Tab-separated table of C-alpha atoms and ligand atoms in Angstrom:
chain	number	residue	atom	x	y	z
A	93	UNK	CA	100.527	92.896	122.148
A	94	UNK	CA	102.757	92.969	125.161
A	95	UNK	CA	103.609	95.973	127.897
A	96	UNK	CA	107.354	95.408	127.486
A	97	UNK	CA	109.360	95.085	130.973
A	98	UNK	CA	110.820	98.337	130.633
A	99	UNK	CA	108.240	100.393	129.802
A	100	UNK	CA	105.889	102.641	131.237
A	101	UNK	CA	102.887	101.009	131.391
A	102	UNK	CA	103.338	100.742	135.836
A	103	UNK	CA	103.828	104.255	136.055
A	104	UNK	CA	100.754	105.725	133.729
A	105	UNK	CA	98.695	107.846	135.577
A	106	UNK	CA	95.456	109.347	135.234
A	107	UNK	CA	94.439	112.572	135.852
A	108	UNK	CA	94.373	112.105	140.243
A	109	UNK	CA	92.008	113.702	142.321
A	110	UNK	CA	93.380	116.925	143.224
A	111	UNK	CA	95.662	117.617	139.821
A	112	UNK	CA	94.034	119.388	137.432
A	113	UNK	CA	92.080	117.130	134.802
A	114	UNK	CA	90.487	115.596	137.973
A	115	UNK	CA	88.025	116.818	138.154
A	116	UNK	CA	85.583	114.779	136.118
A	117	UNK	CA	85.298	110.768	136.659
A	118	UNK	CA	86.596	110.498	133.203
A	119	UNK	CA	88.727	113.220	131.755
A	120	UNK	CA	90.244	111.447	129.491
A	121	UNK	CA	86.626	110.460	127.721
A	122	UNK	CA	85.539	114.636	128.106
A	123	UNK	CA	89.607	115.093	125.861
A	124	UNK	CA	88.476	112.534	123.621
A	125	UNK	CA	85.352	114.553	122.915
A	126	UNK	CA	87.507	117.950	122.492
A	127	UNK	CA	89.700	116.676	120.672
A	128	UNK	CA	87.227	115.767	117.783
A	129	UNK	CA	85.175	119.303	118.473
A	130	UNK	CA	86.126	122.064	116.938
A	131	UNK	CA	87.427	123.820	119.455
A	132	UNK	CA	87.589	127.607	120.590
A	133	UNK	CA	89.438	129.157	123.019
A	134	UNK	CA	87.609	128.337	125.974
A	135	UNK	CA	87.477	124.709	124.870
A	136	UNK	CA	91.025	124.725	123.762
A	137	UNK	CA	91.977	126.136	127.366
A	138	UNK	CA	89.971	122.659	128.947
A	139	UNK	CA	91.999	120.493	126.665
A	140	UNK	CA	95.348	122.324	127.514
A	141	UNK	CA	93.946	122.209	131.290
A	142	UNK	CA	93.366	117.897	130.810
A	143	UNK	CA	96.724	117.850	128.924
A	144	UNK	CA	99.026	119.340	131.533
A	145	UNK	CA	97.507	117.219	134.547
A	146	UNK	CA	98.320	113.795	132.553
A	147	UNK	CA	100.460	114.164	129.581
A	148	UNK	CA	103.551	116.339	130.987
A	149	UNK	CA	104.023	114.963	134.006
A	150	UNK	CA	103.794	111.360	131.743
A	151	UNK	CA	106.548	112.864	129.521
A	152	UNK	CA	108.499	114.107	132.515
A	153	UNK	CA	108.463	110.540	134.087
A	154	UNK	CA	109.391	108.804	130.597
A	155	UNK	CA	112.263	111.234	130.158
A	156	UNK	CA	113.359	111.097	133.792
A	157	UNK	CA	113.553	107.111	133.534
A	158	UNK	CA	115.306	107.345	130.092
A	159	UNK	CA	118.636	105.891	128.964
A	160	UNK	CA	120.951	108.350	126.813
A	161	UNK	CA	120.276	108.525	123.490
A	162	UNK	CA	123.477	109.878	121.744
A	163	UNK	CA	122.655	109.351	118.363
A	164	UNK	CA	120.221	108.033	115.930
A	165	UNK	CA	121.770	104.596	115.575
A	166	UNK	CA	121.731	104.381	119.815
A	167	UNK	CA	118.253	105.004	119.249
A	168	UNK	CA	117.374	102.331	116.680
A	169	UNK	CA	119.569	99.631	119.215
A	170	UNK	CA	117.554	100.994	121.568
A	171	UNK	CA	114.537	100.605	119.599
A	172	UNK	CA	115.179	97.236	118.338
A	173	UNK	CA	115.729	95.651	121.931
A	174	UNK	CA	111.921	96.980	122.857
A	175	UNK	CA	111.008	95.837	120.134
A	176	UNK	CA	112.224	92.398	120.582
A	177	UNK	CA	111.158	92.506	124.853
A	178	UNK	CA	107.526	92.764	123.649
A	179	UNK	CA	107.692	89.660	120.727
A	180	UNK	CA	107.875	87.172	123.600
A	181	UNK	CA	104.420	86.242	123.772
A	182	UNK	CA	102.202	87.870	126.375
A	183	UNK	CA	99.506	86.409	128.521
A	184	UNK	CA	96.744	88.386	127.147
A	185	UNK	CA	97.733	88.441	123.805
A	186	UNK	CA	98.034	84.327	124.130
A	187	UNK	CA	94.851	84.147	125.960
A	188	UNK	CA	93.204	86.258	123.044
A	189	UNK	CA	95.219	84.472	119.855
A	190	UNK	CA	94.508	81.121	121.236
A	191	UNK	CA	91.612	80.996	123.830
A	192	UNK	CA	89.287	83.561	124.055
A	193	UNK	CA	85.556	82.705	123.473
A	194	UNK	CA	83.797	85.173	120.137
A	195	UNK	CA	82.213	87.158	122.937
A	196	UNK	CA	85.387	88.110	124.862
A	197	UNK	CA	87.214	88.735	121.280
A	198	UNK	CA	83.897	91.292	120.485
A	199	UNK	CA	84.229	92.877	123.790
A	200	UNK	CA	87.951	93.713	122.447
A	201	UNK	CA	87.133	94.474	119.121
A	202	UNK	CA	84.541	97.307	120.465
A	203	UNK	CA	87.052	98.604	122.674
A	204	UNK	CA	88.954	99.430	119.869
A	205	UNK	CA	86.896	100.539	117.708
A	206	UNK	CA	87.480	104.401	118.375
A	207	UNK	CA	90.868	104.077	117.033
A	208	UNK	CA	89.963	101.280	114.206
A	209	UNK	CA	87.121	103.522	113.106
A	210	UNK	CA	89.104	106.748	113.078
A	211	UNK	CA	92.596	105.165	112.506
A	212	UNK	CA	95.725	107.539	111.540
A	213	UNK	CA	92.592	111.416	110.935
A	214	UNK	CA	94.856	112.281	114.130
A	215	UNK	CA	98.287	112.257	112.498
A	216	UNK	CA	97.657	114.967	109.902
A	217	UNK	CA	98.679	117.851	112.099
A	218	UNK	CA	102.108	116.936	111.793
A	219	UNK	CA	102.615	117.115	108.584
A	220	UNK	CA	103.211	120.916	108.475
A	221	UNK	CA	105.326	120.704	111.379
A	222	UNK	CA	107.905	118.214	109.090
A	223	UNK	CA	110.624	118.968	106.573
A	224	UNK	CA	109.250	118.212	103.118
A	225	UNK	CA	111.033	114.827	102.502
A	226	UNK	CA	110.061	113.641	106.140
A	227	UNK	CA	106.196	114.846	104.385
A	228	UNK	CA	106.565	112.679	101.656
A	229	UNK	CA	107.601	109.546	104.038
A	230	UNK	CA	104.965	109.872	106.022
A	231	UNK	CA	102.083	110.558	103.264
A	232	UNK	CA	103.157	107.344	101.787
A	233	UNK	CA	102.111	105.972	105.272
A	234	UNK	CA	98.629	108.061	105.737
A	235	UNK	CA	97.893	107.419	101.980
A	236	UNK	CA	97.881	103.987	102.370
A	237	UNK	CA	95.891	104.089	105.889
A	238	UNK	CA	93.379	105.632	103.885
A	239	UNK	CA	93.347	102.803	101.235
A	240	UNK	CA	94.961	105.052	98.522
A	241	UNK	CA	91.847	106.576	98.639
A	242	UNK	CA	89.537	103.176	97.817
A	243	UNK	CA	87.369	102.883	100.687
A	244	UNK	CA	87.428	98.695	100.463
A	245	UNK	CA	91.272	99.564	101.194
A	246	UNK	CA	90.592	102.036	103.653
A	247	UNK	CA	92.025	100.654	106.978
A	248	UNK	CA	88.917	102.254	109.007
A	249	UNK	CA	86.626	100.287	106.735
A	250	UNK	CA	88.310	96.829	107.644
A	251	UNK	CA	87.599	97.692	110.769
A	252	UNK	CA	83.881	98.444	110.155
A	253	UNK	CA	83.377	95.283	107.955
A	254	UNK	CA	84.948	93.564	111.187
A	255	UNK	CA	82.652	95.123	113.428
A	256	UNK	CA	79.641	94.413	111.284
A	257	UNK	CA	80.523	90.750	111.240
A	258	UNK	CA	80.684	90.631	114.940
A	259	UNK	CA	77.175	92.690	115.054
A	260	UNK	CA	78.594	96.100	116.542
A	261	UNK	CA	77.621	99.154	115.309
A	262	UNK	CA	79.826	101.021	113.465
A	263	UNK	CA	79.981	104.649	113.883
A	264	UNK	CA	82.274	105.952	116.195
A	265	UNK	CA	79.769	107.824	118.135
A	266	UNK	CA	78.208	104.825	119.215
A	267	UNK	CA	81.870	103.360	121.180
A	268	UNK	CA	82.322	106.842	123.246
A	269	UNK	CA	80.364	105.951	126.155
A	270	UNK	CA	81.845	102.173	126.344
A	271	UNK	CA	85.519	102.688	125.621
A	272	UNK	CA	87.962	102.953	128.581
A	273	UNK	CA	90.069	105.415	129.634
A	274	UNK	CA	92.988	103.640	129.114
A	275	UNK	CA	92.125	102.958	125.553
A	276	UNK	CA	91.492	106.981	125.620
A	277	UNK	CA	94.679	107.522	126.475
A	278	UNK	CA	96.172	105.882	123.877
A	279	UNK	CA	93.595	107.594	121.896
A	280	UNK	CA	94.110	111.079	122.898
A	281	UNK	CA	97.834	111.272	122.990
A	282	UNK	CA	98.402	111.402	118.990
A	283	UNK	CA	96.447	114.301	119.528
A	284	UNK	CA	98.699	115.796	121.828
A	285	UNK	CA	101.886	114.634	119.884
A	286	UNK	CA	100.827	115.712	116.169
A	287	UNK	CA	99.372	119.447	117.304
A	288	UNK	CA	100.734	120.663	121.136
A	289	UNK	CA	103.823	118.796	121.635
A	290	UNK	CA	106.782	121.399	121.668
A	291	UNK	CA	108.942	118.855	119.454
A	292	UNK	CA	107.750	116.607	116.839
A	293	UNK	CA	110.623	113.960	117.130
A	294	UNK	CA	108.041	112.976	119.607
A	295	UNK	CA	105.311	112.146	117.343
A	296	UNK	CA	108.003	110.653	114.916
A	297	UNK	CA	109.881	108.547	117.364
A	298	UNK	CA	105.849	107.624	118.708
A	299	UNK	CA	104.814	106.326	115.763
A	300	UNK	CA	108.034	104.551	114.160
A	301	UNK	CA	107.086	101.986	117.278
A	302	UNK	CA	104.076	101.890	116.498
A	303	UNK	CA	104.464	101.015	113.152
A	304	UNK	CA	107.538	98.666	113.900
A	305	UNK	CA	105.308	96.907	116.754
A	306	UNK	CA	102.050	96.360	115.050
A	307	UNK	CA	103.458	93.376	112.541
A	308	UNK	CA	103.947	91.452	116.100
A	309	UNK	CA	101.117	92.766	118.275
A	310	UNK	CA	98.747	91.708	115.763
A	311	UNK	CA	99.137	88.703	115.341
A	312	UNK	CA	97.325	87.747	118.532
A	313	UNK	CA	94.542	88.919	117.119
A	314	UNK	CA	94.984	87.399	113.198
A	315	UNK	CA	95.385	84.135	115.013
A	316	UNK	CA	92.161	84.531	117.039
A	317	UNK	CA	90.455	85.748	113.608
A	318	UNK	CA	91.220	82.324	112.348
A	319	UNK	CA	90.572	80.515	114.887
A	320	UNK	CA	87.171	81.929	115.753
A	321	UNK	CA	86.169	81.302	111.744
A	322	UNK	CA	85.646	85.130	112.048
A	323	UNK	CA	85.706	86.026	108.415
A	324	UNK	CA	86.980	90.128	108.297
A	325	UNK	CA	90.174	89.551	110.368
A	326	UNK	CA	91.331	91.435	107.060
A	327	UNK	CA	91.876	94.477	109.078
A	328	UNK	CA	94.950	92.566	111.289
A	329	UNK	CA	96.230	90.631	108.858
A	330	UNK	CA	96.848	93.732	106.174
A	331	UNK	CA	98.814	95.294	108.999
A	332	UNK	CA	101.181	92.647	109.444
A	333	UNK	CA	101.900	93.296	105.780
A	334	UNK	CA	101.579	96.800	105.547
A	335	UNK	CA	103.376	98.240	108.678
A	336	UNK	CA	106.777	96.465	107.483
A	337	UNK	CA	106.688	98.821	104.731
A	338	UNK	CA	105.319	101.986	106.929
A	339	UNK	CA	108.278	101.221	109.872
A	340	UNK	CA	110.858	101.509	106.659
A	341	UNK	CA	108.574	104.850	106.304
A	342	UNK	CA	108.696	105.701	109.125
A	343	UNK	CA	113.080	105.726	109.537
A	344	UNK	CA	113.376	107.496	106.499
A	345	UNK	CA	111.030	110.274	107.796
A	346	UNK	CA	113.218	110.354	110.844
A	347	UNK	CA	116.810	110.254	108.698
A	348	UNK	CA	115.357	113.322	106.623
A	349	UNK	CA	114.078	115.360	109.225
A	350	UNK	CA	117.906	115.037	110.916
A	351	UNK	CA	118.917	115.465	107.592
A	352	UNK	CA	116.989	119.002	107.708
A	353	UNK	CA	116.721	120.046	111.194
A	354	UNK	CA	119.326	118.066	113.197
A	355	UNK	CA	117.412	115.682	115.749
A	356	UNK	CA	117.254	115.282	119.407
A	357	UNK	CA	117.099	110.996	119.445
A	358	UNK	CA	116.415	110.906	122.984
A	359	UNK	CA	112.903	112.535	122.474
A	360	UNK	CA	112.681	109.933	119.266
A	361	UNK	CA	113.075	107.353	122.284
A	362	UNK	CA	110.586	109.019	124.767
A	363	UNK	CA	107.864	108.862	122.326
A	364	UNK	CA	108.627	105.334	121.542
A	365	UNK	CA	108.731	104.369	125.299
A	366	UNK	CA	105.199	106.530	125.650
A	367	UNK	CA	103.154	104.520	123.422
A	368	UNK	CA	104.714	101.203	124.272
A	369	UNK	CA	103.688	101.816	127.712
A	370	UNK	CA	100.429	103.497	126.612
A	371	UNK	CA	99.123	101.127	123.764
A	372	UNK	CA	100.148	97.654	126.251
A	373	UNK	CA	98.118	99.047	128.628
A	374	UNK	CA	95.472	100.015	126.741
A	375	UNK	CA	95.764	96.106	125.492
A	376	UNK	CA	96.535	94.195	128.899
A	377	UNK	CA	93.286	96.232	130.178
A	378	UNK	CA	90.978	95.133	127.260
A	379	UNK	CA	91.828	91.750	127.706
A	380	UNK	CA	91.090	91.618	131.422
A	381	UNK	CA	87.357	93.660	130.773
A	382	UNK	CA	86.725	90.914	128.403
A	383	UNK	CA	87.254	88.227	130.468
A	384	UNK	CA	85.473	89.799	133.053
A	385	UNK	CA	82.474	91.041	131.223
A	386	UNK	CA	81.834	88.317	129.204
A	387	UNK	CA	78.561	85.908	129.803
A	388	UNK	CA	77.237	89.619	130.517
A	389	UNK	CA	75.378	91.339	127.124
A	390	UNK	CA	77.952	92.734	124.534
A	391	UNK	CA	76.080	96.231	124.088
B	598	FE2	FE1	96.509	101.119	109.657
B	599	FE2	FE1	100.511	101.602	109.360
C-alpha cells in the first residue's frame, strides 16, 4: 500500500498539545475505546471533544488543498489518477511483499488486527443516512464482508485464522494496548464518517477508495503470504477478488444517491483523499515499527 504523492498523509496531525484531544498521550486509543462503548452523553461529549481537535481541522486541510470537483465524472478522473499514483510500488509495501522476515510480517499483521478483527461493524451507521438504492449497493458490500453470513466466509474470521497461524491472539481486546495511533486513526475515522459527519458523500466517496485501492494495496501482503509459506493469506487474497466487485458497489451507491439527493463530488473527493492519506500512513508506519521492533518479542 502506498501514501500517494498527493495526498495527505504529510499533513495528518494528531491531537497537539494544547488543542483539545491533547490532553491524553493517546487520544486517539481513549476514541477507539468510545467508540466501541456505548456511549452516554457525557461520553459522547469526550468523543465529540477528541473529534473536533483532529478530525475537522483534518477535513478543513483536505478541503482547503482540494482540486474542483465539478461533477461526478471529474471526480472518478480524479479518482482514477490516485488510484493509479499509489500502484507504483512502494518501499514498504516492496520491503513487506518481498523481504520482510515472518516476525516483521507478524508485527504487521497484529497491528492490524483491530480493523481485520472488526472489519466493515463500523459502516452500518450509514445505512439509514442513504437513499434506498444507494442501501441496497452497499448491503451487497457489508453482506459479503460478513461472509453472507457463513462465518468461514466472514472476512474478520480470515483474519483470525491468519492470526492464529502466526500465534497471536485473536480477540480484539487483546490488540488495544499495542496498536498505534496512526492505525487508530484510520480506525476511528469510519466512525466519524458513518455517524457525525454532516454529509455522507464523505463516507461514500471514503470508502469507494478504499474499496478501489485494496485489490492493489494487498497484494504486498498476498505476495509476502506466499512467500513466507504462511498458509491463511486467504484473508488478502479474497480481497483482491472481492473489492473489484465492492468498488463497482461502491459507484453505483454513489450514482443512486445523486440520482436521489443530488451530490456534492468534491466532498466524494475529500473523503477519498482522507483515507488515502490516513490508511498509507497507517501502512508506511507499520512497516517501519516492524523493522524496528523485530529481533525484540512479538507480544
Ligand atoms: Fe473485507
Ligand atoms: Fe470490500
Amino acid at each position: 500500500m502506498k501514501a500517494a504523492t498527493t495526498t495527505t498523509t504529510d499533513r495528518i496531525p494528531g491531537p497537539r498539545p494544547g488543542e483539545a484531544g491533547a490532553d491524553a498521550e493517546s487520544a486517539h486509543r481513549e476514541l477507539f475505546r468510545l467508540n466501541r462503548s456505548r456511549l452516554d452523553s457525557r461520553l459522547l461529549a469526550r468523543v465529540e471533544e477528541i473529534e473536533k481537535g483532529w478530525i475537522l481541522p483534518l477535513i478543513d486541510s483536505v478541503e482547503a488543498a482540494g482540486e474542483p470537483v465539478p461533477d461526478r465524472a471529474a471526480w472518478q478522473r480524479l479518482l482514477d489518477g490516485l488510484l493509479a499514483e499509489e500502484r507504483e510500488p512502494s518501499p514498504a509495501g516492496t520491503y513487506l511483499a518481498d523481504e520482510a522476515t515472518r516476525e516483521e510480517f507478524t508485527l504487521v499483521v497484529r497491528e492490524f488486527a483491530l480493523d481485520g478483527l472488526t472489519e466493515a461493524q463500523n459502516f452500518f451507521p450509514a445505512v439509514p443516512r442513504l437513499p434506498i438504492k444507494s442501501q441496497m449497493a452497499v448491503m451487497r458490500v457489508l453482506i459479503d464482508e460478513f461472509g453472507c453470513g457463513n462465518l468461514q466466509q466472514a472476512h474478520s474470521q480470515l483474519y483470525r485464522l491468519l492470526l492464529a497461524e502466526l500465534g497471536l491472539p485473536t480477540e480484539p481486546e487483546h490488540f488495544v494496548d499495542t496498536t498505534a495511533d496512526e492505525t487508530f486513526q484510520f480506525l476511528n475515522v469510519f466512525y466519524w464518517l458513518t455517524q457525525r459527519a454532516p454529509h455522507v458523500e464523505y463516507f461514500l466517496g471514503a470508502l469507494a477508495y478504499l474499496e478501489a485501492s485494496i485489490p492493489d494495496a494487498f497484494t504486498y501482503q498476498a505476495r509476502a503470504c506466499e512467500r513466507l509459506g504462511i498458509a491463511h493469506g486467504r484473508y488478502y487474497t479474497e480481497h483482491l477478488h472481492i473489492d473489484t466487485f465492492h468498488m463497482q458497489e461502491m459507484q453505483l451507491a454513489i450514482k443512486e444517491y445523486e440520482a436521489a439527493h443530488g451530490l456534492d463530488p468534491a466532498r466524494l473527493w475529500t473523503g477519498a483523499r482522507l483515507l488515502s492519506g490516513l490508511i498509507g500512513g497507517a501502512f508506511d508506519a507499520a512497516v517501519a515499527r516492524a523493522r524496528e521492533l523485530a529481533g525484540g518479542a512479538v507480544a
